[in-house]
Short mmCIF file of C-alpha atoms and ligand atoms in Angstrom, two decimals:
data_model
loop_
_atom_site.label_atom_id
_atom_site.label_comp_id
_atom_site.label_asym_id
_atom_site.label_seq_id
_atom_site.Cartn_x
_atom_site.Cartn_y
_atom_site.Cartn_z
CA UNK V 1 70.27 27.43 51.91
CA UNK V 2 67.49 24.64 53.34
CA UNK V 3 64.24 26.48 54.58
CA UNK V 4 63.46 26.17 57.90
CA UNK V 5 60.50 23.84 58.88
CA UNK V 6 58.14 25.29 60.72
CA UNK V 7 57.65 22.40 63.54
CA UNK V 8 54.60 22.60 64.98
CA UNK V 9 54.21 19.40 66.04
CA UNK V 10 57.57 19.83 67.98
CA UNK V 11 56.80 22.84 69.27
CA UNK V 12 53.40 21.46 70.70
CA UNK V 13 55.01 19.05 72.59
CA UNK V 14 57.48 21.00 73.94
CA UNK V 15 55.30 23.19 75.36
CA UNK V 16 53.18 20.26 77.00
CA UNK V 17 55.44 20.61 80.21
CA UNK V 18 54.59 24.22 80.54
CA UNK V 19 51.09 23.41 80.54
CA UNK V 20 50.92 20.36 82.57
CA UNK V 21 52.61 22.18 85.58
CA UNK V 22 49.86 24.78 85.16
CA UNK V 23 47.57 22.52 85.29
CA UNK V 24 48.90 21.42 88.52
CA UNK V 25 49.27 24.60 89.81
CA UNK V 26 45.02 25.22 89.38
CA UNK V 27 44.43 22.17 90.69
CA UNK V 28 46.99 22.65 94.28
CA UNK V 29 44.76 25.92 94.47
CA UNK V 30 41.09 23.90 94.24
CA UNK V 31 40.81 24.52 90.66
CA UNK V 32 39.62 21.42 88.18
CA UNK V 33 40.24 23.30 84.27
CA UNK V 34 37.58 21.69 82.41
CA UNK V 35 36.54 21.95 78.82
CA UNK V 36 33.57 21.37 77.70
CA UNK V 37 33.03 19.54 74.23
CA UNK V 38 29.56 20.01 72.47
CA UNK V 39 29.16 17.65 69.30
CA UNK V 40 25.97 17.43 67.36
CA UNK V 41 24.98 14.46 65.15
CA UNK V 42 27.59 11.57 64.06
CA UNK V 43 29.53 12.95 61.11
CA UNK V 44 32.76 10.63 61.61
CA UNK V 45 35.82 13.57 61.10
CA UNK V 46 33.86 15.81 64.05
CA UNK V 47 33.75 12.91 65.66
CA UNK V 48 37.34 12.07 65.33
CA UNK V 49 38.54 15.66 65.81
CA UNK V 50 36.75 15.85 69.28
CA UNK V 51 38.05 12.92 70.65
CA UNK V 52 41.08 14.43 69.93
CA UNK V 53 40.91 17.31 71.66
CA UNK V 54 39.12 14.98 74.45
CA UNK V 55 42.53 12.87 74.44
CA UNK V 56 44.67 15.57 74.82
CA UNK V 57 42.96 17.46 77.77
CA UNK V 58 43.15 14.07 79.24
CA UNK V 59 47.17 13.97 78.69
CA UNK V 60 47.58 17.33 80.09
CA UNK V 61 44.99 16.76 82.94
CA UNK V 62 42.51 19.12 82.29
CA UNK V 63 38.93 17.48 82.78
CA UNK V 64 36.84 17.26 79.69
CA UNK V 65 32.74 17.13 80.21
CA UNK V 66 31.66 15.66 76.78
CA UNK V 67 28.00 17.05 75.50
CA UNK V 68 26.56 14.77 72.61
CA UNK V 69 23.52 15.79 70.74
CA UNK V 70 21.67 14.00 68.42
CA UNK V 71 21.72 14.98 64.41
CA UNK V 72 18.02 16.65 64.34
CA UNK V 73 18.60 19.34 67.24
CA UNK V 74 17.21 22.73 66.72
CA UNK V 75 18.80 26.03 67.44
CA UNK V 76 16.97 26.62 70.76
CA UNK V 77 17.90 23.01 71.82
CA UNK V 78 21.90 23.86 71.37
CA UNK V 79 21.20 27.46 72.71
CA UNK V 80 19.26 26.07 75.88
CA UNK V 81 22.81 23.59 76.48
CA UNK V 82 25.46 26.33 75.88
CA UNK V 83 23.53 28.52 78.17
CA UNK V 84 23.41 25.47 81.34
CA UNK V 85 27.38 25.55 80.49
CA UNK V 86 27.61 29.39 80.46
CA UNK V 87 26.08 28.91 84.32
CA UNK V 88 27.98 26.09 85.42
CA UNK V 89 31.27 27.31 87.23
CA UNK V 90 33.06 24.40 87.15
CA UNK V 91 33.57 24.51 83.13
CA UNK V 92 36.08 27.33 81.75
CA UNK V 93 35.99 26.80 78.32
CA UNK V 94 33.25 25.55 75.83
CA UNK V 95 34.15 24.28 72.16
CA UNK V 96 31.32 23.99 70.05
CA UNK V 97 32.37 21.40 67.12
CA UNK V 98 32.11 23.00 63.91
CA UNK V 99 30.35 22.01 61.05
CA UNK V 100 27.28 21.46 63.05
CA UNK V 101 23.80 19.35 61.37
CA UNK V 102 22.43 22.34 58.43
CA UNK V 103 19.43 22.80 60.50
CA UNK V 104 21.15 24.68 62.90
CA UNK V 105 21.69 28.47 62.60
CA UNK V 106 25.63 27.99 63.85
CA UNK V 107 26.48 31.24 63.86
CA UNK V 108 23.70 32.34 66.31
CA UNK V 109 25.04 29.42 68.80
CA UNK V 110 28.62 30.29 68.59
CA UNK V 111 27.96 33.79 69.80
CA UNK V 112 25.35 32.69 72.87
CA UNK V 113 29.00 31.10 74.42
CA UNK V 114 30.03 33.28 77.05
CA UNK V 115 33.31 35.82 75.37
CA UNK V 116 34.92 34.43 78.92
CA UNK V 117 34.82 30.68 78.04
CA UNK V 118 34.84 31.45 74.43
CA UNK V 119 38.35 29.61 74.46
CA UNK V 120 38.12 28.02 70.81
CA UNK V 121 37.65 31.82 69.65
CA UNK V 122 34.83 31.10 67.63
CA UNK V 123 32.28 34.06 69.09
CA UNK V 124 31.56 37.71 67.14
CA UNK V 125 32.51 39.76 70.28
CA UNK V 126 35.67 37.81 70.59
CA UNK V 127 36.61 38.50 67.07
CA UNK V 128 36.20 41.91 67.45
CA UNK V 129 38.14 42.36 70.82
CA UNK V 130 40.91 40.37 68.78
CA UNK V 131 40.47 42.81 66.18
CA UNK V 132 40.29 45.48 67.82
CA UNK V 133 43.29 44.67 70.00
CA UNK V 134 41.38 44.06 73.29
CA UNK V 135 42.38 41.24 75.39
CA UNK V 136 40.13 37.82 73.88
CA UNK V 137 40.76 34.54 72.70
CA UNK V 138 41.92 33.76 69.43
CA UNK V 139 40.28 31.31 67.24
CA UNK V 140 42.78 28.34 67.83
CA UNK V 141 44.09 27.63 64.32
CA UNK V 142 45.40 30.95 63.40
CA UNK V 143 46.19 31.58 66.95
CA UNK V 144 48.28 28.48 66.71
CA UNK V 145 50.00 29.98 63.16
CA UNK V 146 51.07 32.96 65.27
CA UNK V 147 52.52 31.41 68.32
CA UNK V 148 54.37 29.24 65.41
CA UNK V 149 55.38 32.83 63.52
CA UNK V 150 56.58 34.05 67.05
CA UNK V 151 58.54 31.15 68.16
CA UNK V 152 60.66 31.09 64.89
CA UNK V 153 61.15 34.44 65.26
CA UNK V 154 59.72 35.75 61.54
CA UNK V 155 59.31 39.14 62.04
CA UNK V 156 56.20 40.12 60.10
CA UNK V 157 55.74 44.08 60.16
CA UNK V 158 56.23 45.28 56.50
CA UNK V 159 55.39 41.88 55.39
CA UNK V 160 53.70 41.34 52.41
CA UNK V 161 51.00 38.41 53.39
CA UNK V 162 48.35 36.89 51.20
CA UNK V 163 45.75 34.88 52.63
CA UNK V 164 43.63 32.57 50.51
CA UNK V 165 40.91 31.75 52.88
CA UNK V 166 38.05 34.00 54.52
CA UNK V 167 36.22 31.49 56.24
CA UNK V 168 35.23 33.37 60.12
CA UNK V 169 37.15 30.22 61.83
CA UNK V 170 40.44 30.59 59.83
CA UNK V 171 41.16 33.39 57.21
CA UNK V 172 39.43 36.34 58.30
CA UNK V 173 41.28 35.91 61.71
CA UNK V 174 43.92 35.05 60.35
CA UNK V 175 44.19 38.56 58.51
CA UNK V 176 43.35 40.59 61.33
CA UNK V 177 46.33 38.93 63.60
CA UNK V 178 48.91 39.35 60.86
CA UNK V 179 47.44 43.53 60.23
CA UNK V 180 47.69 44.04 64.13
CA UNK V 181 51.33 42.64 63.46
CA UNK V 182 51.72 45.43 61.01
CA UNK V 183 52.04 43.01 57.89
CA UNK V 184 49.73 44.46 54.43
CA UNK V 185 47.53 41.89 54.36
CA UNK V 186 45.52 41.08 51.00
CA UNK V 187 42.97 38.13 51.59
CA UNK V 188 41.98 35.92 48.69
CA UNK V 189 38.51 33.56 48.40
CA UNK V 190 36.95 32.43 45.71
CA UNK V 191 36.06 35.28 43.69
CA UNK V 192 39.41 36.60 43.38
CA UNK V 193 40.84 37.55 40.17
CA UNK V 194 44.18 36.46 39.00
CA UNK V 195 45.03 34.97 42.19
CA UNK V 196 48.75 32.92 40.80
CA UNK V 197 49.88 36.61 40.31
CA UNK V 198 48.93 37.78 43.70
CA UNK V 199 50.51 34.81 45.55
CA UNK V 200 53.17 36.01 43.44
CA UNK V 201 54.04 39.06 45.22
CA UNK V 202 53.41 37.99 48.51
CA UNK V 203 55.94 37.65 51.04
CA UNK V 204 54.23 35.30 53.29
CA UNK V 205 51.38 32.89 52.17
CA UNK V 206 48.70 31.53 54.28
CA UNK V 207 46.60 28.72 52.27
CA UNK V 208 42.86 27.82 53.90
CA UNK V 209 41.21 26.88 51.23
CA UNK V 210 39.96 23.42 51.53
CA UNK V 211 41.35 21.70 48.59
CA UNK V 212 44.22 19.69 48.60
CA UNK V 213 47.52 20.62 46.62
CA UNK V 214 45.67 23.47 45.29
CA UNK V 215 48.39 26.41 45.65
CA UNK V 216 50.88 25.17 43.51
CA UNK V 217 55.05 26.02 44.22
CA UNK V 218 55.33 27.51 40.84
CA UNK V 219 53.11 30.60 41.99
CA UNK V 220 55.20 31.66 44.64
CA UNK V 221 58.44 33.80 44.88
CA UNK V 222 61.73 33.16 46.11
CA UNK V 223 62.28 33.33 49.84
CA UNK V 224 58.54 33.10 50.72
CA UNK V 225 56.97 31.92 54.06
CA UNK V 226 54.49 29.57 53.30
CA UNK V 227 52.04 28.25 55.66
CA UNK V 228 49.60 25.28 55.40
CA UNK V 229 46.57 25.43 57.47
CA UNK V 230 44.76 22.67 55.07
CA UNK V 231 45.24 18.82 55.80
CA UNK V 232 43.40 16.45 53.94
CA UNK V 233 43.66 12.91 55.69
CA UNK V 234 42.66 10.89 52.19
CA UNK V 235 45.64 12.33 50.34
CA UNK V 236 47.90 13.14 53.41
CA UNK V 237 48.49 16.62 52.04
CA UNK V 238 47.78 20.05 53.06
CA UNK V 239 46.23 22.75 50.91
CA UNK V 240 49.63 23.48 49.25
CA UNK V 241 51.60 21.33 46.97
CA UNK V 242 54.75 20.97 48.75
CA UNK V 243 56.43 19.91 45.53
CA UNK V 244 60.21 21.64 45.64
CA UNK V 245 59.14 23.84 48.22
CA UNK V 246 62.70 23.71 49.82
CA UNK V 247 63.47 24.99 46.37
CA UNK V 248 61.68 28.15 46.89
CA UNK V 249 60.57 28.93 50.55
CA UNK V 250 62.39 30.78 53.33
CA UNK V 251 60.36 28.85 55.97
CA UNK V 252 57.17 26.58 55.21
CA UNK V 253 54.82 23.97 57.61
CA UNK V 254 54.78 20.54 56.81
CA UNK V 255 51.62 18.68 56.12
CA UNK V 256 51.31 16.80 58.46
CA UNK V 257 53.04 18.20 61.53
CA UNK V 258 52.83 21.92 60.82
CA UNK V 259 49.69 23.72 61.59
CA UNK V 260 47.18 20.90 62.63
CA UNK V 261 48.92 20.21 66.11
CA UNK V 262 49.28 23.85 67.16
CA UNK V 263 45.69 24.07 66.99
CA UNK V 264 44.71 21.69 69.39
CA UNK V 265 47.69 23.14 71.53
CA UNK V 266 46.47 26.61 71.34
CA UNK V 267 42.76 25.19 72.76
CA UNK V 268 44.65 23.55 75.39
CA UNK V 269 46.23 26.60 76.34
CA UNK V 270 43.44 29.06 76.56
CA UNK V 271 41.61 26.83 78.37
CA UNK V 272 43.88 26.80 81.27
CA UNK V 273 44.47 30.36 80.98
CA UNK V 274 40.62 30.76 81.18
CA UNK V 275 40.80 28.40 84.52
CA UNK V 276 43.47 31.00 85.49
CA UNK V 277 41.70 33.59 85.20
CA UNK V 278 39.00 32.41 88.09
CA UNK V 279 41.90 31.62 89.88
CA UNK V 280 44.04 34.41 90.31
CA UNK V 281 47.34 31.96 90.22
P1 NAP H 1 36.11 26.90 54.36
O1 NAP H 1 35.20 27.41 55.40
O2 NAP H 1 35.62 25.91 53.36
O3 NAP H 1 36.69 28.16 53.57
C1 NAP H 1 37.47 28.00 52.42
C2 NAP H 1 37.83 29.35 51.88
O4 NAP H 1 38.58 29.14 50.67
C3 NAP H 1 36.62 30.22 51.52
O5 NAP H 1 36.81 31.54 51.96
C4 NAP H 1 36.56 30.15 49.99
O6 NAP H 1 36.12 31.34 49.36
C5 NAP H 1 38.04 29.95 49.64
N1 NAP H 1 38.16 29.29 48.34
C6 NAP H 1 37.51 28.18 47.93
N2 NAP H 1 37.86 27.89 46.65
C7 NAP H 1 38.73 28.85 46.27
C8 NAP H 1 39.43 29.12 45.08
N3 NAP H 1 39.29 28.34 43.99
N4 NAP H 1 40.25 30.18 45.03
C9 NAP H 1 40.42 30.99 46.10
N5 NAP H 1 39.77 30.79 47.28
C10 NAP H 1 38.93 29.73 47.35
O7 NAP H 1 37.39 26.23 55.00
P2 NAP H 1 38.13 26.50 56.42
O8 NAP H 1 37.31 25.93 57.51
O9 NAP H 1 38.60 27.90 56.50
O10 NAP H 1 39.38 25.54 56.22
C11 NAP H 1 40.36 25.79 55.25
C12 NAP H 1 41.42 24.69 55.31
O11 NAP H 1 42.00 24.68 56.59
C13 NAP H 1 40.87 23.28 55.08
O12 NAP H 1 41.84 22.55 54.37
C14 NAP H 1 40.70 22.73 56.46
O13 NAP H 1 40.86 21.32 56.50
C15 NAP H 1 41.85 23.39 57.17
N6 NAP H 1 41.62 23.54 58.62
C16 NAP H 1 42.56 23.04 59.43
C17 NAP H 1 42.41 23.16 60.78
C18 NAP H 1 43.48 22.59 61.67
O14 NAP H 1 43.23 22.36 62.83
N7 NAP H 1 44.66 22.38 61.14
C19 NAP H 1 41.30 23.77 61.34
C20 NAP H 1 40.36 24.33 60.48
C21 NAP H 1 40.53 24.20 59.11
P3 NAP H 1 34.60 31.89 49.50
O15 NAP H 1 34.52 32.54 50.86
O16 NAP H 1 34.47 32.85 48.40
O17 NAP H 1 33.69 30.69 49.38
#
């Protein structure tokens, strides 16, 4: 039997509708969603990726208040700008473009955004309400993986799921959204021992690892879910080597068109619902 593709890219545009008429909806009741997009220094892919996001708030009409910084910011410069857009009520959500310049402690930054515009999901308080089960935002590309795992239906309780990945952006949120879905989660990094022969045993496979091709078809077991958060623009190819995958999986993301577009979707989405929320709509 031929896997099913997991379509993100079709499913982000089919929910575009949805979210368009939402926007709509804010702005018949006086409200203007806005995002706000903070990118330090001129490294070309965080430049790219932002003006990607930028695009597509544009598309959906959502307003989007670009912040550049230059490359030799300090901490208490980035801290002093997420705090003016912490006051400012007419911005709902804040994305703070990650990698930022190695000066910067990032990690102190992400968590001075405010847990209510924290819609890119990036803050400590936010990862433990999403841990924890409490209402929050999830950090967009493994939110994005589980509105994909919902709308195809996989039902993941019992599941056995591996995740190679523990970076705080992708695989250890990742993890906690497929254990609060009752799958046994095992998470992998770069330490790990023996890690064909885990992927072995796992039921569904998440690969965020950063290098391209690097899980390889031959590790994994017959009727697995496999899903690619990597994408590597150079070599068009995702952290998986999709090699005969339709030979093996039960359901696996393409590279591109899998993962990468839900993400974006996903930041789209809890902006507006963050815009709702001051609304009351
Ligand atoms: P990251 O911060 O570099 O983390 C990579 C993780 O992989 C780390 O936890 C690392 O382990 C682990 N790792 C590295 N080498 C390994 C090895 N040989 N064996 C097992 N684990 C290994 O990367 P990230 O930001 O999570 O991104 C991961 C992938 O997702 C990348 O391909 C990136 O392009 C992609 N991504 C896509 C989107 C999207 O929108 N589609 C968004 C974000 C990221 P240690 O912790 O031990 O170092």
């Amino acid at each position: 039997m031929k896997p099913i593709v997991l379509d993100g890219k079709f499913l982000a545009a089919d929910t575009e509708t949805n979210l368009i008429d939402r926007v709509q909806n804010l702005q018949n009741n006086g409200i203007n969603p806005c995002l706000a997009t903070i990118l330090v220094g001129n490294d070309p892919a965080s430049g790219t990726y932002v003006k990607m996001k930028q695009n597509t708030c544009k598309r959906l009409g959502i307003k989007s208040l670009a912040v550049e910084l230059p490359s030799n910011t300090s901490t208490e410069q980035l801290i002093i700008k997420i705090s003016e857009l912490n006051a400012d009520e007419s911005v709902h959500g804040i994305l703070l473009q990650h990698p930022v310049p190695e000066q910067i402690d990032e990690r102190q930054c992400f968590n001075h955004i405010d847990v209510a515009k924290d819609v890119d999901g990036v803050t400590t308080l936010g990862f433990g309400n999403m841990t924890m089960g409490v209402d929050a935002y999830g950090s967009c590309t493994p939110q994005g993986i589980m509105r994909i795992l919902e709308h195809y239906n996989i039902e993941l309780s019992g599941l056995n799921a591996v995740i190679i990945g523990r970076s705080p952006i992708l695989g250890k949120p990742m993890s906690m959204m497929l254990l609060n879905k009752n799958a046994t989660v095992t998470i992998c990094h770069s330490r790990t021992k023996d890690l064909s022969a885990i992927v072995k045993n796992a039921d569904l496979v998440v690969a965020a690892v950063g290098i391209p091709k690097f899980i390889k078809t031959s590790w994994l077991k017959n009727g697995v879910i496999l899903i690619d958060a990597g994408y590597h623009p150079k070599e068009n190819c995702g952290d998986a080597d999709l090699l005969d995958i339709e030979k093996v999986a039960y359901a696996y993301t393409p590279v591109p068109g899998g993962v990468g577009p839900m993400t974006i979707n996903t930041l789209m989405l809890q902006t507006i619902v963050a815009a709702e929320k001051n609304c009351n709509v």
